[in-house]
Amino acid sequence: MSHFFPPFLTPISFLLFLLFLIPCPISSLPHPLFLLSIPLFLIPLNVVEALQEFWQMKQSRGAELRNGALVLYEMVPAASPPYVCYVTLPGGSCFGSFQFCPTKAEARRSAAKIALMNSVFNEHPSRRITDDFIEKSVSEALASFNVKEADNPNTGIGAFRFMLESNKGKSMLEFQELMTVFQLLHWNGSLKAMRERQCSRQEVLAHYSHRALDDDIRNQMALDWVNREQNIPGALSRELAATERELDEARLAGKELRFHKEKKDILLLAAGQLGSAHSSGC
């Protein structure tokens, strides 16, 4: 298939070449899933290899990748089709197979395909957080919520501006990776508990803006769900069922999945802790 590419371009750089060929405003850029309608001959034959090459290229060009350039795949256990695979990129963003996959290999390729398209799409200059992007985003948020205080970090809009300005120059995927922590804190009820302890938004932002999503955070959230299940029997199973539906819907729509996937993993961790507690109590 190499004859489809100009001699001076690898499959990855050719995709980048296509993306940068015609600069366009962010509002006119298609959703990455739409990019999958690109003719098949423009997509690398070995998309799994191409995705890994892309991130190795980014690392070689100075990208700060905390855990290296390794792309991780996770198959969902299943005895028969359709098979589902998730892929986690070096920064933490997660995507999943979005097609009906009759084999595990096809599920892996499907996940790599949407992850590669999003990775390349994310390199476009309009996907960077700039002063213009911040002003436009804050203005839209002000209009949506009909509020005026955009510079007070103790308000929701002010905190939004603070987060954007703190991440100026980063891409939208990088920003989404950071926001996943705050999405989980909100979902788990931790932000509400912090407010009840009189913690200011500024203090919470300052603490978690530089905190990676790690096993300590996951274990603490799982413990919160263990306590919740003990107080309200059935709460855990209901939340897990809802989360699995949301995850499947987002996966089939080709969306970034980190938030939904982390929720599911935390709930499964809590279920495991409950099971261990029951076993040890017998």
PDB file of C-alpha atoms in Angstrom:
ATOM      1  CA  MET A   1       0.000   0.000   0.000  1.00  0.00           C
ATOM      2  CA  SER A   2       3.034   2.295   0.240  1.00  0.00           C
ATOM      3  CA  HIS A   3       2.570   3.458  -3.374  1.00  0.00           C
ATOM      4  CA  PHE A   4      -0.419   5.560  -2.275  1.00  0.00           C
ATOM      5  CA  PHE A   5       1.848   7.848  -0.238  1.00  0.00           C
ATOM      6  CA  PRO A   6       4.246  10.463  -1.621  1.00  0.00           C
ATOM      7  CA  PRO A   7       7.826   9.164  -1.266  1.00  0.00           C
ATOM      8  CA  PHE A   8       8.727  11.811   1.315  1.00  0.00           C
ATOM      9  CA  LEU A   9       5.799  11.040   3.618  1.00  0.00           C
ATOM     10  CA  THR A  10       5.189   8.153   6.009  1.00  0.00           C
ATOM     11  CA  PRO A  11       1.538   7.140   6.587  1.00  0.00           C
ATOM     12  CA  ILE A  12       1.411   9.251   9.771  1.00  0.00           C
ATOM     13  CA  SER A  13       2.978  12.367   8.269  1.00  0.00           C
ATOM     14  CA  PHE A  14       0.683  12.009   5.256  1.00  0.00           C
ATOM     15  CA  LEU A  15      -2.363  12.162   7.538  1.00  0.00           C
ATOM     16  CA  LEU A  16      -0.891  15.262   9.164  1.00  0.00           C
ATOM     17  CA  PHE A  17      -0.222  16.689   5.717  1.00  0.00           C
ATOM     18  CA  LEU A  18      -3.881  16.210   4.787  1.00  0.00           C
ATOM     19  CA  LEU A  19      -5.058  17.829   8.008  1.00  0.00           C
ATOM     20  CA  PHE A  20      -2.872  20.928   7.663  1.00  0.00           C
ATOM     21  CA  LEU A  21      -3.393  21.278   3.914  1.00  0.00           C
ATOM     22  CA  ILE A  22      -6.399  23.587   4.253  1.00  0.00           C
ATOM     23  CA  PRO A  23      -6.432  25.578   7.531  1.00  0.00           C
ATOM     24  CA  CYS A  24      -9.946  26.148   8.811  1.00  0.00           C
ATOM     25  CA  PRO A  25     -11.633  27.595  11.923  1.00  0.00           C
ATOM     26  CA  ILE A  26     -12.508  25.213  14.740  1.00  0.00           C
ATOM     27  CA  SER A  27     -16.239  25.639  14.120  1.00  0.00           C
ATOM     28  CA  SER A  28     -15.869  24.191  10.613  1.00  0.00           C
ATOM     29  CA  LEU A  29     -13.737  21.220  11.583  1.00  0.00           C
ATOM     30  CA  PRO A  30     -15.568  17.883  11.347  1.00  0.00           C
ATOM     31  CA  HIS A  31     -15.950  15.577  14.330  1.00  0.00           C
ATOM     32  CA  PRO A  32     -13.165  12.950  14.284  1.00  0.00           C
ATOM     33  CA  LEU A  33     -15.719  10.199  13.688  1.00  0.00           C
ATOM     34  CA  PHE A  34     -16.665  11.935  10.437  1.00  0.00           C
ATOM     35  CA  LEU A  35     -13.008  11.693   9.378  1.00  0.00           C
ATOM     36  CA  LEU A  36     -13.464   7.932   9.239  1.00  0.00           C
ATOM     37  CA  SER A  37     -15.219   8.478   5.923  1.00  0.00           C
ATOM     38  CA  ILE A  38     -11.788   9.279   4.450  1.00  0.00           C
ATOM     39  CA  PRO A  39     -11.137   6.796   1.613  1.00  0.00           C
ATOM     40  CA  LEU A  40      -9.603   3.612   2.954  1.00  0.00           C
ATOM     41  CA  PHE A  41      -6.468   3.975   0.842  1.00  0.00           C
ATOM     42  CA  LEU A  42      -5.582   7.101   2.847  1.00  0.00           C
ATOM     43  CA  ILE A  43      -5.634   5.191   6.141  1.00  0.00           C
ATOM     44  CA  PRO A  44      -2.517   3.157   7.026  1.00  0.00           C
ATOM     45  CA  LEU A  45      -2.975  -0.565   6.452  1.00  0.00           C
ATOM     46  CA  ASN A  46      -1.593  -1.416   9.891  1.00  0.00           C
ATOM     47  CA  VAL A  47      -3.459   1.180  11.919  1.00  0.00           C
ATOM     48  CA  VAL A  48      -2.272  -0.303  15.240  1.00  0.00           C
ATOM     49  CA  GLU A  49       1.341   0.165  14.179  1.00  0.00           C
ATOM     50  CA  ALA A  50       0.593   3.637  12.804  1.00  0.00           C
ATOM     51  CA  LEU A  51      -0.961   4.772  16.091  1.00  0.00           C
ATOM     52  CA  GLN A  52       2.096   3.632  18.035  1.00  0.00           C
ATOM     53  CA  GLU A  53       4.366   5.347  15.496  1.00  0.00           C
ATOM     54  CA  PHE A  54       2.421   8.583  15.890  1.00  0.00           C
ATOM     55  CA  TRP A  55       3.014   8.752  19.649  1.00  0.00           C
ATOM     56  CA  GLN A  56       6.633   7.720  19.356  1.00  0.00           C
ATOM     57  CA  MET A  57       7.056  10.538  16.851  1.00  0.00           C
ATOM     58  CA  LYS A  58       5.483  13.006  19.294  1.00  0.00           C
ATOM     59  CA  GLN A  59       7.820  11.860  22.066  1.00  0.00           C
ATOM     60  CA  SER A  60      10.861  12.146  19.817  1.00  0.00           C
ATOM     61  CA  ARG A  61       9.837  15.731  19.023  1.00  0.00           C
ATOM     62  CA  GLY A  62       9.784  16.713  22.692  1.00  0.00           C
ATOM     63  CA  ALA A  63       6.222  15.991  23.830  1.00  0.00           C
ATOM     64  CA  GLU A  64       6.033  15.499  27.600  1.00  0.00           C
ATOM     65  CA  LEU A  65       4.587  12.016  28.065  1.00  0.00           C
ATOM     66  CA  ARG A  66       4.597  11.098  31.740  1.00  0.00           C
ATOM     67  CA  ASN A  67       4.337   7.347  31.156  1.00  0.00           C
ATOM     68  CA  GLY A  68       6.189   7.132  27.862  1.00  0.00           C
ATOM     69  CA  ALA A  69       4.794   6.655  24.362  1.00  0.00           C
ATOM     70  CA  LEU A  70       3.272   3.212  24.863  1.00  0.00           C
ATOM     71  CA  VAL A  71      -0.312   2.793  23.634  1.00  0.00           C
ATOM     72  CA  LEU A  72      -2.311   0.341  25.788  1.00  0.00           C
ATOM     73  CA  TYR A  73      -5.104  -1.981  24.628  1.00  0.00           C
ATOM     74  CA  GLU A  74      -7.724  -3.713  26.766  1.00  0.00           C
ATOM     75  CA  MET A  75     -10.104  -6.339  25.461  1.00  0.00           C
ATOM     76  CA  VAL A  76     -13.495  -6.708  27.144  1.00  0.00           C
ATOM     77  CA  PRO A  77     -13.886 -10.408  28.105  1.00  0.00           C
ATOM     78  CA  ALA A  78     -16.384 -12.084  25.781  1.00  0.00           C
ATOM     79  CA  ALA A  79     -16.973 -15.646  24.600  1.00  0.00           C
ATOM     80  CA  SER A  80     -18.452 -14.623  21.258  1.00  0.00           C
ATOM     81  CA  PRO A  81     -18.816 -11.581  18.939  1.00  0.00           C
ATOM     82  CA  PRO A  82     -19.159  -8.693  18.935  1.00  0.00           C
ATOM     83  CA  TYR A  83     -15.785  -8.097  20.553  1.00  0.00           C
ATOM     84  CA  VAL A  84     -14.966  -4.773  22.196  1.00  0.00           C
ATOM     85  CA  CYS A  85     -11.538  -3.237  22.694  1.00  0.00           C
ATOM     86  CA  TYR A  86     -10.437  -0.053  24.461  1.00  0.00           C
ATOM     87  CA  VAL A  87      -7.245   1.817  23.722  1.00  0.00           C
ATOM     88  CA  THR A  88      -5.639   4.278  26.127  1.00  0.00           C
ATOM     89  CA  LEU A  89      -3.261   6.866  24.708  1.00  0.00           C
ATOM     90  CA  PRO A  90      -0.081   7.974  26.534  1.00  0.00           C
ATOM     91  CA  GLY A  91      -1.735  11.107  27.909  1.00  0.00           C
ATOM     92  CA  GLY A  92      -4.672   9.116  29.286  1.00  0.00           C
ATOM     93  CA  SER A  93      -7.361   9.688  26.646  1.00  0.00           C
ATOM     94  CA  CYS A  94      -9.389   6.563  25.941  1.00  0.00           C
ATOM     95  CA  PHE A  95     -11.266   5.378  22.841  1.00  0.00           C
ATOM     96  CA  GLY A  96     -13.024   2.166  21.942  1.00  0.00           C
ATOM     97  CA  SER A  97     -13.993   0.038  18.969  1.00  0.00           C
ATOM     98  CA  PHE A  98     -17.044   1.641  17.397  1.00  0.00           C
ATOM     99  CA  GLN A  99     -17.993  -1.021  14.835  1.00  0.00           C
ATOM    100  CA  PHE A 100     -19.415  -4.537  14.993  1.00  0.00           C
ATOM    101  CA  CYS A 101     -16.228  -6.566  15.345  1.00  0.00           C
ATOM    102  CA  PRO A 102     -16.408 -10.307  14.593  1.00  0.00           C
ATOM    103  CA  THR A 103     -12.833 -10.911  15.814  1.00  0.00           C
ATOM    104  CA  LYS A 104     -10.614  -9.597  18.590  1.00  0.00           C
ATOM    105  CA  ALA A 105      -8.077  -8.414  16.022  1.00  0.00           C
ATOM    106  CA  GLU A 106     -10.764  -6.383  14.253  1.00  0.00           C
ATOM    107  CA  ALA A 107     -11.858  -4.837  17.568  1.00  0.00           C
ATOM    108  CA  ARG A 108      -8.263  -3.792  18.219  1.00  0.00           C
ATOM    109  CA  ARG A 109      -7.990  -2.229  14.765  1.00  0.00           C
ATOM    110  CA  SER A 110     -11.321  -0.433  15.197  1.00  0.00           C
ATOM    111  CA  ALA A 111     -10.196   1.114  18.487  1.00  0.00           C
ATOM    112  CA  ALA A 112      -6.829   2.084  17.006  1.00  0.00           C
ATOM    113  CA  LYS A 113      -8.564   3.661  14.009  1.00  0.00           C
ATOM    114  CA  ILE A 114     -10.690   6.102  16.014  1.00  0.00           C
ATOM    115  CA  ALA A 115      -7.778   6.822  18.375  1.00  0.00           C
ATOM    116  CA  LEU A 116      -5.464   7.596  15.458  1.00  0.00           C
ATOM    117  CA  MET A 117      -7.985   9.926  13.852  1.00  0.00           C
ATOM    118  CA  ASN A 118      -8.496  11.789  17.131  1.00  0.00           C
ATOM    119  CA  SER A 119      -4.737  11.969  17.733  1.00  0.00           C
ATOM    120  CA  VAL A 120      -4.123  13.492  14.301  1.00  0.00           C
ATOM    121  CA  PHE A 121      -7.179  15.751  14.537  1.00  0.00           C
ATOM    122  CA  ASN A 122      -5.884  17.042  17.877  1.00  0.00           C
ATOM    123  CA  GLU A 123      -2.706  18.354  16.199  1.00  0.00           C
ATOM    124  CA  HIS A 124      -4.577  21.005  14.243  1.00  0.00           C
ATOM    125  CA  PRO A 125      -3.679  24.542  15.454  1.00  0.00           C
ATOM    126  CA  SER A 126      -7.332  25.338  16.149  1.00  0.00           C
ATOM    127  CA  ARG A 127      -7.380  22.568  18.776  1.00  0.00           C
ATOM    128  CA  ARG A 128      -4.985  24.593  20.959  1.00  0.00           C
ATOM    129  CA  ILE A 129      -6.144  26.719  23.881  1.00  0.00           C
ATOM    130  CA  THR A 130      -5.329  30.320  22.939  1.00  0.00           C
ATOM    131  CA  ASP A 131      -6.395  33.741  24.220  1.00  0.00           C
ATOM    132  CA  ASP A 132      -9.004  33.967  21.469  1.00  0.00           C
ATOM    133  CA  PHE A 133     -10.320  30.490  22.289  1.00  0.00           C
ATOM    134  CA  ILE A 134     -10.559  31.384  26.003  1.00  0.00           C
ATOM    135  CA  GLU A 135     -12.459  34.615  25.372  1.00  0.00           C
ATOM    136  CA  LYS A 136     -14.879  32.914  22.998  1.00  0.00           C
ATOM    137  CA  SER A 137     -15.462  29.976  25.364  1.00  0.00           C
ATOM    138  CA  VAL A 138     -16.007  32.207  28.404  1.00  0.00           C
ATOM    139  CA  SER A 139     -18.363  34.485  26.451  1.00  0.00           C
ATOM    140  CA  GLU A 140     -20.427  31.487  25.349  1.00  0.00           C
ATOM    141  CA  ALA A 141     -20.514  30.183  28.938  1.00  0.00           C
ATOM    142  CA  LEU A 142     -21.629  33.583  30.254  1.00  0.00           C
ATOM    143  CA  ALA A 143     -24.421  33.734  27.689  1.00  0.00           C
ATOM    144  CA  SER A 144     -25.528  30.172  28.428  1.00  0.00           C
ATOM    145  CA  PHE A 145     -25.739  30.646  32.200  1.00  0.00           C
ATOM    146  CA  ASN A 146     -26.751  34.317  32.129  1.00  0.00           C
ATOM    147  CA  VAL A 147     -24.117  35.397  34.659  1.00  0.00           C
ATOM    148  CA  LYS A 148     -21.597  38.250  34.674  1.00  0.00           C
ATOM    149  CA  GLU A 149     -18.724  37.347  36.999  1.00  0.00           C
ATOM    150  CA  ALA A 150     -16.133  35.781  34.694  1.00  0.00           C
ATOM    151  CA  ASP A 151     -13.051  36.906  36.628  1.00  0.00           C
ATOM    152  CA  ASN A 152     -13.988  35.728  40.117  1.00  0.00           C
ATOM    153  CA  PRO A 153     -12.382  32.276  40.607  1.00  0.00           C
ATOM    154  CA  ASN A 154     -14.942  31.478  43.322  1.00  0.00           C
ATOM    155  CA  THR A 155     -17.712  31.360  40.713  1.00  0.00           C
ATOM    156  CA  GLY A 156     -18.212  28.495  38.271  1.00  0.00           C
ATOM    157  CA  ILE A 157     -17.454  30.655  35.211  1.00  0.00           C
ATOM    158  CA  GLY A 158     -14.439  32.163  36.952  1.00  0.00           C
ATOM    159  CA  ALA A 159     -13.116  28.701  37.732  1.00  0.00           C
ATOM    160  CA  PHE A 160     -13.665  27.740  34.084  1.00  0.00           C
ATOM    161  CA  ARG A 161     -11.614  30.743  32.940  1.00  0.00           C
ATOM    162  CA  PHE A 162      -8.905  29.955  35.494  1.00  0.00           C
ATOM    163  CA  MET A 163      -8.638  26.381  34.203  1.00  0.00           C
ATOM    164  CA  LEU A 164      -8.426  27.484  30.590  1.00  0.00           C
ATOM    165  CA  GLU A 165      -5.798  30.138  31.301  1.00  0.00           C
ATOM    166  CA  SER A 166      -3.788  27.667  33.381  1.00  0.00           C
ATOM    167  CA  ASN A 167      -3.661  25.348  30.379  1.00  0.00           C
ATOM    168  CA  LYS A 168      -2.973  27.871  27.640  1.00  0.00           C
ATOM    169  CA  GLY A 169      -1.074  26.286  24.783  1.00  0.00           C
ATOM    170  CA  LYS A 170      -2.317  22.765  25.492  1.00  0.00           C
ATOM    171  CA  SER A 171      -4.474  20.803  23.101  1.00  0.00           C
ATOM    172  CA  MET A 172      -8.106  19.951  23.671  1.00  0.00           C
ATOM    173  CA  LEU A 173      -7.265  16.302  24.389  1.00  0.00           C
ATOM    174  CA  GLU A 174      -4.724  17.378  27.010  1.00  0.00           C
ATOM    175  CA  PHE A 175      -7.302  19.680  28.585  1.00  0.00           C
ATOM    176  CA  GLN A 176      -9.918  16.916  28.557  1.00  0.00           C
ATOM    177  CA  GLU A 177      -7.480  14.584  30.330  1.00  0.00           C
ATOM    178  CA  LEU A 178      -7.127  17.141  33.121  1.00  0.00           C
ATOM    179  CA  MET A 179     -10.847  17.811  33.333  1.00  0.00           C
ATOM    180  CA  THR A 180     -11.535  14.089  33.777  1.00  0.00           C
ATOM    181  CA  VAL A 181     -10.257  14.383  37.358  1.00  0.00           C
ATOM    182  CA  PHE A 182     -12.750  17.153  38.130  1.00  0.00           C
ATOM    183  CA  GLN A 183     -15.573  15.308  36.349  1.00  0.00           C
ATOM    184  CA  LEU A 184     -14.937  12.301  38.583  1.00  0.00           C
ATOM    185  CA  LEU A 185     -14.728  14.441  41.720  1.00  0.00           C
ATOM    186  CA  HIS A 186     -18.090  15.983  40.821  1.00  0.00           C
ATOM    187  CA  TRP A 187     -19.684  12.608  39.963  1.00  0.00           C
ATOM    188  CA  ASN A 188     -18.427  11.021  43.161  1.00  0.00           C
ATOM    189  CA  GLY A 189     -19.714  13.825  45.371  1.00  0.00           C
ATOM    190  CA  SER A 190     -16.200  14.832  46.451  1.00  0.00           C
ATOM    191  CA  LEU A 191     -16.541  18.428  45.228  1.00  0.00           C
ATOM    192  CA  LYS A 192     -19.752  18.849  47.216  1.00  0.00           C
ATOM    193  CA  ALA A 193     -18.032  17.461  50.324  1.00  0.00           C
ATOM    194  CA  MET A 194     -15.171  19.918  49.849  1.00  0.00           C
ATOM    195  CA  ARG A 195     -17.602  22.829  49.609  1.00  0.00           C
ATOM    196  CA  GLU A 196     -19.277  21.668  52.825  1.00  0.00           C
ATOM    197  CA  ARG A 197     -15.843  21.768  54.467  1.00  0.00           C
ATOM    198  CA  GLN A 198     -15.559  25.399  53.335  1.00  0.00           C
ATOM    199  CA  CYS A 199     -12.884  24.670  50.721  1.00  0.00           C
ATOM    200  CA  SER A 200     -12.838  27.393  48.080  1.00  0.00           C
ATOM    201  CA  ARG A 201     -12.915  26.613  44.369  1.00  0.00           C
ATOM    202  CA  GLN A 202      -9.485  28.193  44.097  1.00  0.00           C
ATOM    203  CA  GLU A 203      -8.056  25.783  46.684  1.00  0.00           C
ATOM    204  CA  VAL A 204      -9.622  22.766  44.985  1.00  0.00           C
ATOM    205  CA  LEU A 205      -8.387  23.849  41.561  1.00  0.00           C
ATOM    206  CA  ALA A 206      -4.890  24.536  42.856  1.00  0.00           C
ATOM    207  CA  HIS A 207      -4.713  21.108  44.510  1.00  0.00           C
ATOM    208  CA  TYR A 208      -6.099  18.935  41.710  1.00  0.00           C
ATOM    209  CA  SER A 209      -4.842  20.845  38.644  1.00  0.00           C
ATOM    210  CA  HIS A 210      -1.449  19.187  39.007  1.00  0.00           C
ATOM    211  CA  ARG A 211      -2.672  15.868  40.434  1.00  0.00           C
ATOM    212  CA  ALA A 212      -2.660  12.911  38.088  1.00  0.00           C
ATOM    213  CA  LEU A 213      -5.505  10.438  38.219  1.00  0.00           C
ATOM    214  CA  ASP A 214      -3.832   7.619  40.136  1.00  0.00           C
ATOM    215  CA  ASP A 215      -4.666   4.507  42.170  1.00  0.00           C
ATOM    216  CA  ASP A 216      -4.956   6.540  45.379  1.00  0.00           C
ATOM    217  CA  ILE A 217      -7.763   8.653  43.918  1.00  0.00           C
ATOM    218  CA  ARG A 218      -9.479   5.587  42.449  1.00  0.00           C
ATOM    219  CA  ASN A 219      -9.269   3.655  45.723  1.00  0.00           C
ATOM    220  CA  GLN A 220     -10.672   6.575  47.709  1.00  0.00           C
ATOM    221  CA  MET A 221     -13.594   6.942  45.303  1.00  0.00           C
ATOM    222  CA  ALA A 222     -14.215   3.195  45.394  1.00  0.00           C
ATOM    223  CA  LEU A 223     -14.282   3.342  49.191  1.00  0.00           C
ATOM    224  CA  ASP A 224     -16.858   6.138  48.992  1.00  0.00           C
ATOM    225  CA  TRP A 225     -19.056   3.853  46.863  1.00  0.00           C
ATOM    226  CA  VAL A 226     -18.581   0.985  49.305  1.00  0.00           C
ATOM    227  CA  ASN A 227     -19.886   3.241  52.080  1.00  0.00           C
ATOM    228  CA  ARG A 228     -22.734   4.430  49.877  1.00  0.00           C
ATOM    229  CA  GLU A 229     -23.755   0.851  49.089  1.00  0.00           C
ATOM    230  CA  GLN A 230     -23.750  -0.038  52.766  1.00  0.00           C
ATOM    231  CA  ASN A 231     -26.028   2.929  53.508  1.00  0.00           C
ATOM    232  CA  ILE A 232     -28.243   2.508  50.411  1.00  0.00           C
ATOM    233  CA  PRO A 233     -28.264  -1.137  49.252  1.00  0.00           C
ATOM    234  CA  GLY A 234     -28.457  -1.404  45.473  1.00  0.00           C
ATOM    235  CA  ALA A 235     -26.912   2.027  44.801  1.00  0.00           C
ATOM    236  CA  LEU A 236     -23.727   0.509  43.415  1.00  0.00           C
ATOM    237  CA  SER A 237     -25.406  -1.905  40.995  1.00  0.00           C
ATOM    238  CA  ARG A 238     -27.748   0.815  39.691  1.00  0.00           C
ATOM    239  CA  GLU A 239     -24.882   3.224  39.102  1.00  0.00           C
ATOM    240  CA  LEU A 240     -22.809   0.519  37.408  1.00  0.00           C
ATOM    241  CA  ALA A 241     -25.663  -0.395  35.050  1.00  0.00           C
ATOM    242  CA  ALA A 242     -26.179   3.272  34.107  1.00  0.00           C
ATOM    243  CA  THR A 243     -22.437   3.774  33.614  1.00  0.00           C
ATOM    244  CA  GLU A 244     -22.154   0.731  31.338  1.00  0.00           C
ATOM    245  CA  ARG A 245     -24.991   2.077  29.169  1.00  0.00           C
ATOM    246  CA  GLU A 246     -23.342   5.501  28.942  1.00  0.00           C
ATOM    247  CA  LEU A 247     -19.993   3.912  28.099  1.00  0.00           C
ATOM    248  CA  ASP A 248     -21.468   1.833  25.285  1.00  0.00           C
ATOM    249  CA  GLU A 249     -23.357   4.803  23.833  1.00  0.00           C
ATOM    250  CA  ALA A 250     -20.262   7.000  23.898  1.00  0.00           C
ATOM    251  CA  ARG A 251     -18.083   4.227  22.421  1.00  0.00           C
ATOM    252  CA  LEU A 252     -20.445   3.593  19.492  1.00  0.00           C
ATOM    253  CA  ALA A 253     -20.560   7.353  18.843  1.00  0.00           C
ATOM    254  CA  GLY A 254     -16.767   7.485  18.608  1.00  0.00           C
ATOM    255  CA  LYS A 255     -16.379   9.767  21.629  1.00  0.00           C
ATOM    256  CA  GLU A 256     -13.512  10.069  24.095  1.00  0.00           C
ATOM    257  CA  LEU A 257     -14.237   7.575  26.900  1.00  0.00           C
ATOM    258  CA  ARG A 258     -11.869   8.279  29.789  1.00  0.00           C
ATOM    259  CA  PHE A 259     -14.529   9.641  32.163  1.00  0.00           C
ATOM    260  CA  HIS A 260     -17.009   6.814  31.524  1.00  0.00           C
ATOM    261  CA  LYS A 261     -14.294   4.136  31.597  1.00  0.00           C
ATOM    262  CA  GLU A 262     -12.845   5.438  34.884  1.00  0.00           C
ATOM    263  CA  LYS A 263     -16.325   5.474  36.428  1.00  0.00           C
ATOM    264  CA  LYS A 264     -16.861   1.843  35.473  1.00  0.00           C
ATOM    265  CA  ASP A 265     -13.432   0.797  36.772  1.00  0.00           C
ATOM    266  CA  ILE A 266     -13.995   2.600  40.087  1.00  0.00           C
ATOM    267  CA  LEU A 267     -17.408   0.974  40.542  1.00  0.00           C
ATOM    268  CA  LEU A 268     -15.989  -2.472  39.734  1.00  0.00           C
ATOM    269  CA  LEU A 269     -13.210  -1.832  42.232  1.00  0.00           C
ATOM    270  CA  ALA A 270     -15.824  -0.978  44.850  1.00  0.00           C
ATOM    271  CA  ALA A 271     -17.779  -4.138  44.016  1.00  0.00           C
ATOM    272  CA  GLY A 272     -14.599  -6.158  44.447  1.00  0.00           C
ATOM    273  CA  GLN A 273     -13.927  -4.557  47.818  1.00  0.00           C
ATOM    274  CA  LEU A 274     -17.459  -5.361  48.922  1.00  0.00           C
ATOM    275  CA  GLY A 275     -17.058  -8.942  47.783  1.00  0.00           C
ATOM    276  CA  SER A 276     -13.797  -9.287  49.701  1.00  0.00           C
ATOM    277  CA  ALA A 277     -15.368  -7.839  52.821  1.00  0.00           C
ATOM    278  CA  HIS A 278     -18.270 -10.306  52.580  1.00  0.00           C
ATOM    279  CA  SER A 279     -15.901 -13.234  52.010  1.00  0.00           C
ATOM    280  CA  SER A 280     -13.711 -12.321  54.970  1.00  0.00           C
ATOM    281  CA  GLY A 281     -16.804 -11.918  57.156  1.00  0.00           C
ATOM    282  CA  CYS A 282     -18.067 -15.450  56.443  1.00  0.00           C
TER     283      CYS A 282
END
